[in-house]
Every structure is written in structure tokens, then in C-alpha cells.
Amino acid sequence: MRLSPFSWFIIGLSTLMLAGVTLFAAVSYRETRNAMISEFQAALREETTALETIYQLQGHKALIEVVTARANANLDDMGNEAVAVYLLTDAKGKKLAGNLAYWPTTEQAVDESSLQFIDPATGDTIVAVVFLLYADQRLLVGRRAVFEQVGQHLWRNYALLVGAVLFVSVGGVWVFTRALRQRLGYISATAERIRRGHLDERIPQSRRRDEIEALIGQLNLMLDQVEKLMEHARTTSSAIAHDLRHPISRLRNELEVLVGETQEPSTRARVETLTADIDSILRIFQAVLRLGRLEAGAYALQLEEAELTELVVDAISLYEPIAENMGRHIHFSGMPATWRIDRDLVFQAVANLLENALSYGAGDILVQVEGRGVIIRDHGEGIAAEDIERVLEPFVRLDESRSSAGSGLGLSLVRAIMEAHGGTLALADAHPGLCATLDFTPVVRPKLVTGASRPKPEA
């Protein structure tokens, strides 16, 4: 999963803070270690001075006894290695007393010198001071640097802590980013469905009281207002179409009576032209009313089991003579496909696509029925990709001058019919031509909706 720049900032900031703490811990450890070594060496010098005093006052034998006693006294009850280290040797390095096996081979015997070496028997670090006695006898007094072991344990635990902090930071950022992307995904998916015409969709809200939920609430209120405006516009256009249809129908009837009463050829031709124009207006009003009812969910689908291939063949037979008069042909291929549909509406959708291909396309028309639905393709100029969504809107025509016939409602009505069935209308540039697909696969059985809400397809 990709992380946002903010998530990377949090991870980077955590890493930088841990690096700073690590550097501070390293410097602190080094300074503490040096201070402890200095204290060790000061204590060792005092003890060596005391042993030297015993040697001077009581002699060599007394020194050996004291060194042996102190070496044995440093053993714990379990017999573990002593913390204090003693070694008394002659000039040749032969051991005379102490708990160290032999003189460290890497260190020189220099009077009143301080040294550090590794005990080969245990691997411990030993901090010691050296004094040379009479006849070059060597006295080494030291301490096992237990703070080294403590430091190793501290660094090991610190490494585990750093790993845990990094793991928790990355895990927390991942969980936070996943939850944020999921909530933003709901917004994006809902916006996509709304863009495709489902204006009744709303962004899911939770009980959280944060800025995102406040934004979602405002967006839902805005969508409610937009839907009300769209519904008002749709209702207004349908009401206008409904109110005007009746007087225009009466006007057409009067014109038909006038045609029968008129004997003048020129007047008769003009009246017939006016009648044809009124028929065109009535078809537009009928399309507006049907589109409004479908989009409002007020159209009760008359569902029945229908053979899609037979329905398409019937539509082709209706437009085939028109295609032949234009010097074009409609080629059909298909397989049996039975769907539960509103036969009249689906017939209207196929007819609109055929009419669109004849009016705006070129060349032969290919019609195919397959398992998912109907595919209709022409060989004209097609539609540019950036215009495909726009051309599905009501009254949108790519001919800005509107010099060609048409109302711009055909494809909008087809999309509304498919959405009422729970399907989709897909347009694609076929290079050349336009390929339109009536896809029934998303839902087989749509709900019958008679109310005022948008139909919701069944799963």
C-alpha cells in the first residue's frame, strides 16, 4: 500500500528522533564509561599504594598473604569469577599470588601505569594499574569492568526498543493511512456513482466527530440540494412537456382536418409540412416525459422473460428498409439470450441506437447479441473519448449548430432504460465508428419501483 507524504514525514520524523536519541545515548555511555574507568583507576591506585605500604613495612611474605587473601575473598558463594583481580609475579613473570592466571601478554610492565586488557579465560574487560616492587617484582591490581556487560545489555535492550518503536510507528502509520484511504475511497466511489447519474447516492457516515466526517456531512447536504435542484428541473421540464402536449395535439388534429378540406396543392403541402414538424415536437415531448419518469423511478417496469435475439431482429426489420434506401446494410449475428426485461423499453433502446447509427454513422451497421447483451457498431466518425460522457446527457448534441435533425434525447433515454434494468450503456470509439453496448449483466432482476425514488437494482 502506498504511503502519503504525511505518513512518510511521520516515519522520517520518528527515525530522526530515534537517531538523535541514539547519538545522545552513545555519547552519554562513552562519557559515563570514561568516568567509571577513571574512578576505577583512582580506587585501584589507592589499593595498590596500601599493598605497597604492607610490602615495605611487613615484607614480601606478608604481601603474598594479603594478595592471596584478597583474591580469595572476592569469590562469591557460587564460586564465580571475582570482580577484583590481583596478580603478583617475579621479574620473569612467574605467578607468586593472585587470582589471575598469568600476566597479560599484550601489556608491558611499566611502573604506575594504567592498562585495559581482555581476560582470555573469561573474555571480560579488566581495568588495572601496575606497580613495580623490589627486584622488579610486578604487582597488578584490577577490576573486572562489569559496566561493559551492563552496557552490552543496555545496548541490546535499546536496539529492541528502537525496533519496537519503529515497528509501532510504521504499523500505526499504516493503520492510520489505511483507515484514511478507506474513508476517502468511500467518498471517491460515491462521487463516481453520482457522476454516472445516481444522484440519490450519499457518502456513508460514521459516528466519528472529526474533520473528515464534518466534510462528509457538508458534501451530503450539498448533494441533497443538488438532487432537489435536479428533481425540480426534471419535474418542471416534464410538467411543461405534459401541459404543452395536449394543445399541440389538438393543433395537429386541426391541421389534419384542414388538409382534408384544402384543395390547393401548395397550401396542402405547407399544412403537411407543419403537421410533420408538430409530430417531431410531440415525439420530443414524449421522450422528455418518458425520460423524466424513468429517471424519477415513477415508471413501473413490465418485466417478462423475453428472447433478446428475437427482439433485436424485430427492431432490425423495422430499420432495414431505411438503411437500404441509404445504400447501407445491417448485419446481424447472435446467440439465444433470454432476459427478464421490459420488452417495450428495451425495444425502444435498440431502436434508438439503430436510428442513431443511421443518422450520425456511416457504412454498414453490425449488430451482435451475446451473453451479456447487445452490441451495435457503425463505421462513421465515432465520438471522441472526451465527449462520450457528455453525449449521454439530455439535449446534448455534438453538432453545436444543431443543423442536423434530432433532439439530443436518444442516448439519454437509452441510458435511463438500461439503468432502470440495472444494466449499463457503454459507448466506445471503434476506430472507425461508434460501438454501443447494452450490458444487462450487472443485475438480472431489477426491482419494480412505482414511487418517486430512483430504482435500486437487486443483487
Tab-separated table of C-alpha atoms in Angstrom:
chain	number	residue	atom	x	y	z
A	1	MET	CA	0.000	0.000	0.000
A	2	ARG	CA	1.365	3.433	-0.931
A	3	LEU	CA	2.035	5.865	1.889
A	4	SER	CA	1.137	9.516	1.691
A	5	PRO	CA	3.795	12.260	2.063
A	6	PHE	CA	2.390	12.962	5.526
A	7	SER	CA	2.931	9.310	6.513
A	8	TRP	CA	6.486	9.415	5.210
A	9	PHE	CA	7.006	12.625	7.198
A	10	ILE	CA	5.837	10.907	10.396
A	11	ILE	CA	8.091	7.893	9.755
A	12	GLY	CA	11.040	10.128	8.874
A	13	LEU	CA	10.492	12.294	11.941
A	14	SER	CA	10.314	9.218	14.191
A	15	THR	CA	13.503	7.825	12.632
A	16	LEU	CA	15.283	11.171	13.032
A	17	MET	CA	14.223	11.396	16.686
A	18	LEU	CA	15.419	7.849	17.335
A	19	ALA	CA	18.736	8.630	15.626
A	20	GLY	CA	19.117	11.705	17.830
A	21	VAL	CA	18.315	9.712	20.971
A	22	THR	CA	20.755	7.004	19.869
A	23	LEU	CA	23.534	9.542	19.362
A	24	PHE	CA	22.812	11.085	22.753
A	25	ALA	CA	22.813	7.633	24.386
A	26	ALA	CA	26.142	6.750	22.714
A	27	VAL	CA	27.809	9.967	23.884
A	28	SER	CA	26.355	9.571	27.380
A	29	TYR	CA	27.529	5.960	27.541
A	30	ARG	CA	31.041	6.890	26.447
A	31	GLU	CA	31.301	9.712	28.983
A	32	THR	CA	29.900	7.513	31.757
A	33	ARG	CA	32.287	4.711	30.829
A	34	ASN	CA	35.307	7.010	30.890
A	35	ALA	CA	34.212	8.433	34.252
A	36	MET	CA	33.811	4.947	35.710
A	37	ILE	CA	37.213	3.915	34.390
A	38	SER	CA	38.762	6.977	35.984
A	39	GLU	CA	37.088	6.133	39.300
A	40	PHE	CA	38.227	2.527	38.976
A	41	GLN	CA	41.810	3.625	38.346
A	42	ALA	CA	41.771	6.077	41.278
A	43	ALA	CA	40.459	3.366	43.626
A	44	LEU	CA	42.994	0.892	42.265
A	45	ARG	CA	45.866	3.295	42.857
A	46	GLU	CA	44.774	3.734	46.452
A	47	GLU	CA	44.611	-0.021	46.946
A	48	THR	CA	47.990	-0.510	45.249
A	49	THR	CA	49.516	2.138	47.498
A	50	ALA	CA	48.138	0.272	50.519
A	51	LEU	CA	49.614	-3.017	49.286
A	52	GLU	CA	52.942	-1.335	48.621
A	53	THR	CA	52.900	0.011	52.182
A	54	ILE	CA	52.303	-3.512	53.534
A	55	TYR	CA	55.209	-4.732	51.420
A	56	GLN	CA	57.531	-2.046	52.742
A	57	LEU	CA	56.533	-2.477	56.385
A	58	GLN	CA	55.904	-6.207	56.686
A	59	GLY	CA	57.892	-7.697	53.855
A	60	HIS	CA	57.448	-9.898	50.825
A	61	LYS	CA	55.796	-12.808	52.627
A	62	ALA	CA	53.136	-10.586	54.169
A	63	LEU	CA	52.327	-9.091	50.725
A	64	ILE	CA	51.825	-12.560	49.252
A	65	GLU	CA	49.470	-13.461	52.107
A	66	VAL	CA	47.434	-10.276	51.757
A	67	VAL	CA	47.159	-10.600	47.936
A	68	THR	CA	46.117	-14.257	48.273
A	69	ALA	CA	43.539	-13.418	50.941
A	70	ARG	CA	42.042	-10.574	48.957
A	71	ALA	CA	41.927	-12.664	45.766
A	72	ASN	CA	40.084	-15.474	47.548
A	73	ALA	CA	37.763	-13.070	49.361
A	74	ASN	CA	36.401	-11.756	46.048
A	75	LEU	CA	34.867	-15.104	45.082
A	76	ASP	CA	31.110	-15.182	45.561
A	77	ASP	CA	29.127	-18.034	47.128
A	78	MET	CA	28.663	-19.727	43.748
A	79	GLY	CA	32.369	-19.706	43.047
A	80	ASN	CA	32.095	-17.293	40.133
A	81	GLU	CA	34.945	-15.152	38.950
A	82	ALA	CA	35.970	-12.394	41.350
A	83	VAL	CA	35.336	-8.779	40.480
A	84	ALA	CA	38.708	-7.753	41.931
A	85	VAL	CA	41.766	-9.027	40.102
A	86	TYR	CA	45.208	-9.474	41.703
A	87	LEU	CA	48.466	-10.785	40.317
A	88	LEU	CA	51.940	-10.748	41.902
A	89	THR	CA	54.794	-12.118	39.798
A	90	ASP	CA	58.566	-12.174	39.900
A	91	ALA	CA	60.702	-10.351	37.379
A	92	LYS	CA	60.303	-13.186	34.831
A	93	GLY	CA	56.510	-13.160	35.101
A	94	LYS	CA	56.149	-16.262	37.269
A	95	LYS	CA	52.996	-16.089	39.370
A	96	LEU	CA	53.553	-15.702	43.090
A	97	ALA	CA	49.996	-14.889	44.239
A	98	GLY	CA	46.625	-13.692	42.965
A	99	ASN	CA	43.585	-14.900	41.032
A	100	LEU	CA	44.805	-14.043	37.517
A	101	ALA	CA	46.446	-16.975	35.767
A	102	TYR	CA	49.293	-15.084	34.094
A	103	TRP	CA	50.466	-11.674	33.081
A	104	PRO	CA	48.647	-10.338	30.011
A	105	THR	CA	50.960	-10.895	27.074
A	106	THR	CA	49.819	-7.756	25.255
A	107	GLU	CA	50.695	-5.398	28.130
A	108	GLN	CA	54.093	-4.176	29.255
A	109	ALA	CA	55.002	-3.920	32.955
A	110	VAL	CA	55.556	-0.187	33.406
A	111	ASP	CA	55.644	1.262	36.923
A	112	GLU	CA	52.490	3.168	37.947
A	113	SER	CA	50.880	2.592	34.569
A	114	SER	CA	47.161	2.102	33.829
A	115	LEU	CA	46.007	-0.502	31.370
A	116	GLN	CA	42.967	-2.334	29.972
A	117	PHE	CA	43.038	-5.841	28.612
A	118	ILE	CA	40.792	-8.798	27.922
A	119	ASP	CA	40.926	-11.778	30.226
A	120	PRO	CA	41.486	-14.689	27.811
A	121	ALA	CA	39.835	-17.091	30.243
A	122	THR	CA	36.519	-15.246	30.534
A	123	GLY	CA	36.579	-12.585	27.803
A	124	ASP	CA	35.939	-9.855	30.388
A	125	THR	CA	37.464	-6.394	30.121
A	126	ILE	CA	39.819	-5.688	33.034
A	127	VAL	CA	40.870	-2.203	34.152
A	128	ALA	CA	44.112	-2.344	36.149
A	129	VAL	CA	47.153	-0.429	37.465
A	130	VAL	CA	50.705	-1.747	37.691
A	131	PHE	CA	53.407	-1.165	40.303
A	132	LEU	CA	56.979	-2.489	40.180
A	133	LEU	CA	58.316	-3.647	43.534
A	134	TYR	CA	61.787	-4.529	44.747
A	135	ALA	CA	63.758	-6.807	42.415
A	136	ASP	CA	61.402	-5.939	39.569
A	137	GLN	CA	58.531	-7.882	41.041
A	138	ARG	CA	55.241	-6.908	39.411
A	139	LEU	CA	52.018	-6.136	41.198
A	140	LEU	CA	48.803	-5.847	39.129
A	141	VAL	CA	45.598	-4.758	40.831
A	142	GLY	CA	42.475	-4.534	38.715
A	143	ARG	CA	38.715	-4.783	38.495
A	144	ARG	CA	36.546	-6.582	36.007
A	145	ALA	CA	34.676	-3.892	34.077
A	146	VAL	CA	31.188	-5.174	34.803
A	147	PHE	CA	29.816	-1.974	33.309
A	148	GLU	CA	30.873	-3.330	29.919
A	149	GLN	CA	28.443	-6.231	30.313
A	150	VAL	CA	25.792	-3.883	31.625
A	151	GLY	CA	26.429	-1.620	28.636
A	152	GLN	CA	26.050	-4.546	26.243
A	153	HIS	CA	22.741	-5.475	27.834
A	154	LEU	CA	21.625	-1.849	27.694
A	155	TRP	CA	22.524	-1.545	24.010
A	156	ARG	CA	20.789	-4.821	23.254
A	157	ASN	CA	17.654	-3.695	25.050
A	158	TYR	CA	17.900	-0.295	23.416
A	159	ALA	CA	18.109	-1.924	19.978
A	160	LEU	CA	14.995	-3.931	20.789
A	161	LEU	CA	13.273	-0.766	21.967
A	162	VAL	CA	14.225	1.095	18.785
A	163	GLY	CA	12.951	-1.785	16.671
A	164	ALA	CA	9.699	-1.863	18.617
A	165	VAL	CA	9.251	1.906	18.272
A	166	LEU	CA	9.909	1.760	14.540
A	167	PHE	CA	7.548	-1.189	14.168
A	168	VAL	CA	4.814	0.587	16.126
A	169	SER	CA	5.405	3.815	14.175
A	170	VAL	CA	5.254	2.127	10.784
A	171	GLY	CA	2.327	-0.045	11.880
A	172	GLY	CA	0.472	2.930	13.300
A	173	VAL	CA	1.071	4.961	10.151
A	174	TRP	CA	-0.037	2.005	8.007
A	175	VAL	CA	-3.250	1.544	10.023
A	176	PHE	CA	-3.935	5.287	10.014
A	177	THR	CA	-3.258	5.564	6.271
A	178	ARG	CA	-5.367	2.504	5.504
A	179	ALA	CA	-8.303	3.864	7.512
A	180	LEU	CA	-7.922	7.293	5.895
A	181	ARG	CA	-7.688	5.849	2.376
A	182	GLN	CA	-10.702	3.644	3.085
A	183	ARG	CA	-12.777	6.644	4.157
A	184	LEU	CA	-11.545	8.661	1.167
A	185	GLY	CA	-12.296	5.629	-1.021
A	186	TYR	CA	-15.942	5.751	0.094
A	187	ILE	CA	-16.056	9.412	-0.901
A	188	SER	CA	-14.395	8.726	-4.278
A	189	ALA	CA	-16.624	5.722	-5.068
A	190	THR	CA	-19.780	7.616	-4.149
A	191	ALA	CA	-18.670	10.609	-6.220
A	192	GLU	CA	-18.085	8.275	-9.174
A	193	ARG	CA	-21.575	6.775	-8.857
A	194	ILE	CA	-23.087	10.241	-8.589
A	195	ARG	CA	-21.125	11.342	-11.656
A	196	ARG	CA	-22.649	8.432	-13.547
A	197	GLY	CA	-26.152	9.645	-12.730
A	198	HIS	CA	-27.064	8.057	-9.385
A	199	LEU	CA	-27.953	11.328	-7.702
A	200	ASP	CA	-29.590	9.581	-4.742
A	201	GLU	CA	-26.261	8.134	-3.585
A	202	ARG	CA	-24.785	9.543	-0.368
A	203	ILE	CA	-21.415	9.140	1.308
A	204	PRO	CA	-21.604	6.731	4.284
A	205	GLN	CA	-21.123	8.457	7.638
A	206	SER	CA	-19.825	7.063	10.910
A	207	ARG	CA	-20.147	8.294	14.495
A	208	ARG	CA	-16.719	9.893	14.490
A	209	ARG	CA	-16.606	13.628	15.123
A	210	ASP	CA	-13.564	14.677	13.136
A	211	GLU	CA	-12.895	16.978	10.209
A	212	ILE	CA	-13.487	14.261	7.597
A	213	GLU	CA	-16.928	13.458	8.989
A	214	ALA	CA	-17.722	17.182	9.018
A	215	LEU	CA	-16.667	17.363	5.369
A	216	ILE	CA	-18.780	14.298	4.518
A	217	GLY	CA	-21.763	15.899	6.226
A	218	GLN	CA	-21.371	19.092	4.220
A	219	LEU	CA	-20.957	17.116	0.983
A	220	ASN	CA	-24.119	15.120	1.679
A	221	LEU	CA	-26.043	18.319	2.371
A	222	MET	CA	-24.729	19.757	-0.882
A	223	LEU	CA	-25.750	16.573	-2.729
A	224	ASP	CA	-29.230	16.802	-1.207
A	225	GLN	CA	-29.511	20.346	-2.526
A	226	VAL	CA	-28.210	19.345	-5.964
A	227	GLU	CA	-30.670	16.457	-6.140
A	228	LYS	CA	-33.531	18.778	-5.210
A	229	LEU	CA	-32.492	21.216	-7.932
A	230	MET	CA	-32.205	18.409	-10.484
A	231	GLU	CA	-35.544	16.994	-9.427
A	232	HIS	CA	-37.095	20.435	-9.721
A	233	ALA	CA	-35.634	20.884	-13.194
A	234	ARG	CA	-36.781	17.395	-14.218
A	235	THR	CA	-40.261	17.921	-12.817
A	236	THR	CA	-40.531	21.324	-14.446
A	237	SER	CA	-39.482	20.037	-17.873
A	238	SER	CA	-41.873	17.088	-17.586
A	239	ALA	CA	-44.706	19.364	-16.499
A	240	ILE	CA	-44.060	21.723	-19.394
A	241	ALA	CA	-43.943	18.837	-21.847
A	242	HIS	CA	-47.131	17.370	-20.396
A	243	ASP	CA	-49.026	20.675	-20.457
A	244	LEU	CA	-47.942	21.567	-23.994
A	245	ARG	CA	-48.585	18.152	-25.467
A	246	HIS	CA	-52.349	18.461	-25.314
A	247	PRO	CA	-52.757	21.827	-27.090
A	248	ILE	CA	-50.169	20.778	-29.680
A	249	SER	CA	-52.059	17.513	-30.225
A	250	ARG	CA	-55.275	19.476	-30.763
A	251	LEU	CA	-53.417	21.738	-33.171
A	252	ARG	CA	-52.214	18.706	-35.115
A	253	ASN	CA	-55.742	17.328	-35.301
A	254	GLU	CA	-56.996	20.650	-36.641
A	255	LEU	CA	-54.235	20.608	-39.262
A	256	GLU	CA	-55.288	17.118	-40.374
A	257	VAL	CA	-58.865	18.367	-40.751
A	258	LEU	CA	-57.551	21.346	-42.695
A	259	VAL	CA	-55.592	19.033	-45.042
A	260	GLY	CA	-58.781	17.166	-45.828
A	261	GLU	CA	-60.657	20.385	-46.524
A	262	THR	CA	-57.938	22.109	-48.561
A	263	GLN	CA	-57.859	21.539	-52.308
A	264	GLU	CA	-54.996	23.950	-53.086
A	265	PRO	CA	-51.821	21.793	-53.631
A	266	SER	CA	-49.377	24.413	-52.284
A	267	THR	CA	-51.455	25.039	-49.169
A	268	ARG	CA	-51.899	21.317	-48.671
A	269	ALA	CA	-48.109	20.782	-48.878
A	270	ARG	CA	-47.456	23.556	-46.352
A	271	VAL	CA	-50.016	22.102	-43.934
A	272	GLU	CA	-48.453	18.624	-44.285
A	273	THR	CA	-45.029	20.134	-43.524
A	274	LEU	CA	-46.439	21.815	-40.430
A	275	THR	CA	-48.014	18.510	-39.384
A	276	ALA	CA	-44.645	16.757	-39.726
A	277	ASP	CA	-42.989	19.451	-37.571
A	278	ILE	CA	-45.675	19.058	-34.925
A	279	ASP	CA	-45.160	15.271	-34.984
A	280	SER	CA	-41.480	15.918	-34.315
A	281	ILE	CA	-42.350	18.188	-31.381
A	282	LEU	CA	-44.718	15.574	-29.982
A	283	ARG	CA	-42.019	12.912	-30.215
A	284	ILE	CA	-39.660	15.163	-28.259
A	285	PHE	CA	-42.305	15.781	-25.605
A	286	GLN	CA	-42.988	12.045	-25.386
A	287	ALA	CA	-39.250	11.352	-24.995
A	288	VAL	CA	-38.932	14.021	-22.288
A	289	LEU	CA	-41.870	12.582	-20.355
A	290	ARG	CA	-40.584	9.025	-20.588
A	291	LEU	CA	-37.052	10.063	-19.644
A	292	GLY	CA	-38.343	12.024	-16.660
A	293	ARG	CA	-40.463	9.125	-15.433
A	294	LEU	CA	-37.575	6.663	-15.795
A	295	GLU	CA	-35.091	8.894	-14.002
A	296	ALA	CA	-37.591	9.628	-11.237
A	297	GLY	CA	-38.371	5.927	-10.793
A	298	ALA	CA	-42.055	6.544	-11.475
A	299	TYR	CA	-42.191	4.104	-14.385
A	300	ALA	CA	-43.316	0.600	-13.391
A	301	LEU	CA	-41.324	-1.894	-15.459
A	302	GLN	CA	-43.429	-4.553	-17.144
A	303	LEU	CA	-40.967	-7.395	-16.706
A	304	GLU	CA	-41.266	-10.618	-18.648
A	305	GLU	CA	-38.988	-13.367	-19.891
A	306	ALA	CA	-38.040	-12.229	-23.397
A	307	GLU	CA	-35.776	-13.637	-26.076
A	308	LEU	CA	-33.341	-10.807	-26.727
A	309	THR	CA	-32.362	-12.103	-30.174
A	310	GLU	CA	-35.954	-12.029	-31.431
A	311	LEU	CA	-36.450	-8.522	-30.053
A	312	VAL	CA	-33.318	-7.237	-31.832
A	313	VAL	CA	-34.319	-8.916	-35.107
A	314	ASP	CA	-37.710	-7.185	-34.917
A	315	ALA	CA	-36.003	-3.816	-34.441
A	316	ILE	CA	-33.638	-4.501	-37.355
A	317	SER	CA	-36.540	-5.397	-39.650
A	318	LEU	CA	-38.056	-2.006	-38.839
A	319	TYR	CA	-34.946	-0.037	-39.864
A	320	GLU	CA	-33.537	-2.298	-42.579
A	321	PRO	CA	-35.588	-0.681	-45.406
A	322	ILE	CA	-34.353	2.756	-44.305
A	323	ALA	CA	-30.752	1.501	-44.360
A	324	GLU	CA	-31.190	0.013	-47.842
A	325	ASN	CA	-32.586	3.298	-49.142
A	326	MET	CA	-29.367	4.921	-47.854
A	327	GLY	CA	-27.251	2.279	-49.591
A	328	ARG	CA	-26.245	0.690	-46.311
A	329	HIS	CA	-26.794	-2.702	-44.709
A	330	ILE	CA	-27.440	-4.010	-41.227
A	331	HIS	CA	-25.552	-7.247	-40.485
A	332	PHE	CA	-26.774	-9.374	-37.599
A	333	SER	CA	-25.182	-12.223	-35.678
A	334	GLY	CA	-26.160	-13.598	-32.332
A	335	MET	CA	-26.925	-16.404	-29.990
A	336	PRO	CA	-30.068	-17.091	-27.956
A	337	ALA	CA	-30.188	-14.946	-24.816
A	338	THR	CA	-33.212	-14.785	-22.526
A	339	TRP	CA	-33.532	-11.945	-20.030
A	340	ARG	CA	-36.259	-10.723	-17.728
A	341	ILE	CA	-36.866	-7.264	-19.187
A	342	ASP	CA	-39.470	-4.697	-20.121
A	343	ARG	CA	-39.823	-5.663	-23.766
A	344	ASP	CA	-41.170	-2.310	-24.992
A	345	LEU	CA	-38.466	-0.281	-23.271
A	346	VAL	CA	-35.599	-2.487	-24.457
A	347	PHE	CA	-37.057	-2.429	-27.981
A	348	GLN	CA	-37.062	1.380	-27.715
A	349	ALA	CA	-33.396	1.335	-26.611
A	350	VAL	CA	-32.304	-0.879	-29.537
A	351	ALA	CA	-34.352	1.215	-31.962
A	352	ASN	CA	-32.773	4.444	-30.685
A	353	LEU	CA	-29.265	3.034	-31.189
A	354	LEU	CA	-30.085	1.841	-34.711
A	355	GLU	CA	-31.592	5.223	-35.547
A	356	ASN	CA	-28.546	6.964	-34.097
A	357	ALA	CA	-26.214	4.773	-36.203
A	358	LEU	CA	-28.220	5.538	-39.339
A	359	SER	CA	-28.429	9.262	-38.636
A	360	TYR	CA	-24.899	10.015	-37.474
A	361	GLY	CA	-22.837	6.985	-38.520
A	362	ALA	CA	-21.647	5.733	-41.871
A	363	GLY	CA	-21.083	2.444	-43.637
A	364	ASP	CA	-22.679	-0.836	-42.685
A	365	ILE	CA	-24.046	-1.456	-39.211
A	366	LEU	CA	-23.001	-4.538	-37.242
A	367	VAL	CA	-25.445	-5.847	-34.629
A	368	GLN	CA	-24.488	-8.702	-32.317
A	369	VAL	CA	-26.335	-10.404	-29.465
A	370	GLU	CA	-24.113	-12.202	-26.941
A	371	GLY	CA	-24.401	-13.479	-23.398
A	372	ARG	CA	-24.197	-10.101	-21.702
A	373	GLY	CA	-26.404	-8.082	-24.065
A	374	VAL	CA	-26.451	-6.247	-27.417
A	375	ILE	CA	-23.587	-4.626	-29.346
A	376	ILE	CA	-24.295	-2.150	-32.170
A	377	ARG	CA	-21.466	-0.681	-34.228
A	378	ASP	CA	-21.325	1.643	-37.210
A	379	HIS	CA	-18.350	2.772	-39.318
A	380	GLY	CA	-18.687	6.540	-39.158
A	381	GLU	CA	-16.548	9.168	-37.478
A	382	GLY	CA	-17.389	7.966	-33.973
A	383	ILE	CA	-17.265	10.084	-30.832
A	384	ALA	CA	-14.128	11.456	-29.226
A	385	ALA	CA	-13.290	9.961	-25.833
A	386	GLU	CA	-13.730	13.299	-24.056
A	387	ASP	CA	-17.277	13.644	-25.497
A	388	ILE	CA	-18.590	10.162	-24.624
A	389	GLU	CA	-19.870	11.070	-21.152
A	390	ARG	CA	-21.197	14.427	-22.304
A	391	VAL	CA	-23.217	12.989	-25.193
A	392	LEU	CA	-25.217	10.854	-22.743
A	393	GLU	CA	-26.676	13.930	-21.069
A	394	PRO	CA	-30.168	15.129	-22.117
A	395	PHE	CA	-30.333	17.626	-25.002
A	396	VAL	CA	-26.566	17.443	-25.609
A	397	ARG	CA	-25.635	17.290	-29.281
A	398	LEU	CA	-22.127	17.313	-30.712
A	399	ASP	CA	-23.480	19.356	-33.618
A	400	GLU	CA	-23.284	22.703	-31.832
A	401	SER	CA	-25.078	24.449	-34.683
A	402	ARG	CA	-27.933	21.902	-34.393
A	403	SER	CA	-28.200	21.887	-38.170
A	404	SER	CA	-28.906	18.153	-38.218
A	405	ALA	CA	-32.159	16.575	-37.122
A	406	GLY	CA	-32.529	15.238	-33.624
A	407	SER	CA	-33.321	16.317	-30.081
A	408	GLY	CA	-30.320	15.040	-28.157
A	409	LEU	CA	-32.527	12.733	-26.071
A	410	GLY	CA	-31.956	9.376	-27.790
A	411	LEU	CA	-28.843	8.220	-25.953
A	412	SER	CA	-30.055	9.718	-22.662
A	413	LEU	CA	-33.232	7.684	-22.930
A	414	VAL	CA	-31.255	4.522	-23.719
A	415	ARG	CA	-29.068	5.026	-20.653
A	416	ALA	CA	-32.131	5.624	-18.450
A	417	ILE	CA	-33.739	2.425	-19.784
A	418	MET	CA	-30.597	0.399	-19.040
A	419	GLU	CA	-30.235	1.858	-15.545
A	420	ALA	CA	-33.881	1.033	-14.849
A	421	HIS	CA	-32.988	-2.586	-15.682
A	422	GLY	CA	-29.858	-2.447	-13.534
A	423	GLY	CA	-27.629	-2.555	-16.608
A	424	THR	CA	-25.360	-0.082	-18.358
A	425	LEU	CA	-24.938	1.647	-21.691
A	426	ALA	CA	-21.287	1.765	-22.766
A	427	LEU	CA	-20.033	3.828	-25.701
A	428	ALA	CA	-16.576	3.388	-27.205
A	429	ASP	CA	-14.697	4.643	-30.258
A	430	ALA	CA	-14.429	1.637	-32.581
A	431	HIS	CA	-11.793	3.189	-34.933
A	432	PRO	CA	-13.673	3.788	-37.128
A	433	GLY	CA	-17.188	4.272	-35.918
A	434	LEU	CA	-19.031	4.088	-32.630
A	435	CYS	CA	-19.593	0.883	-30.663
A	436	ALA	CA	-22.591	0.933	-28.293
A	437	THR	CA	-23.118	-1.916	-25.817
A	438	LEU	CA	-26.324	-2.638	-23.902
A	439	ASP	CA	-24.943	-4.626	-20.973
A	440	PHE	CA	-27.517	-6.461	-18.839
A	441	THR	CA	-25.017	-8.493	-16.791
A	442	PRO	CA	-24.744	-6.394	-13.567
A	443	VAL	CA	-28.293	-7.256	-12.498
A	444	VAL	CA	-30.791	-9.728	-13.926
A	445	ARG	CA	-33.911	-8.860	-11.954
A	446	PRO	CA	-34.461	-5.175	-11.173
A	447	LYS	CA	-36.975	-4.054	-8.588
A	448	LEU	CA	-40.329	-2.745	-9.704
A	449	VAL	CA	-40.396	0.839	-8.470
A	450	THR	CA	-43.558	2.881	-8.534
A	451	GLY	CA	-42.561	5.584	-6.067
A	452	ALA	CA	-40.604	8.755	-6.564
A	453	SER	CA	-37.138	7.401	-5.715
A	454	ARG	CA	-34.573	6.117	-8.155
A	455	PRO	CA	-34.896	2.343	-8.849
A	456	LYS	CA	-32.362	0.243	-6.953
A	457	PRO	CA	-31.290	-2.955	-8.775
A	458	GLU	CA	-31.355	-6.182	-6.850
A	459	ALA	CA	-28.108	-8.002	-6.169
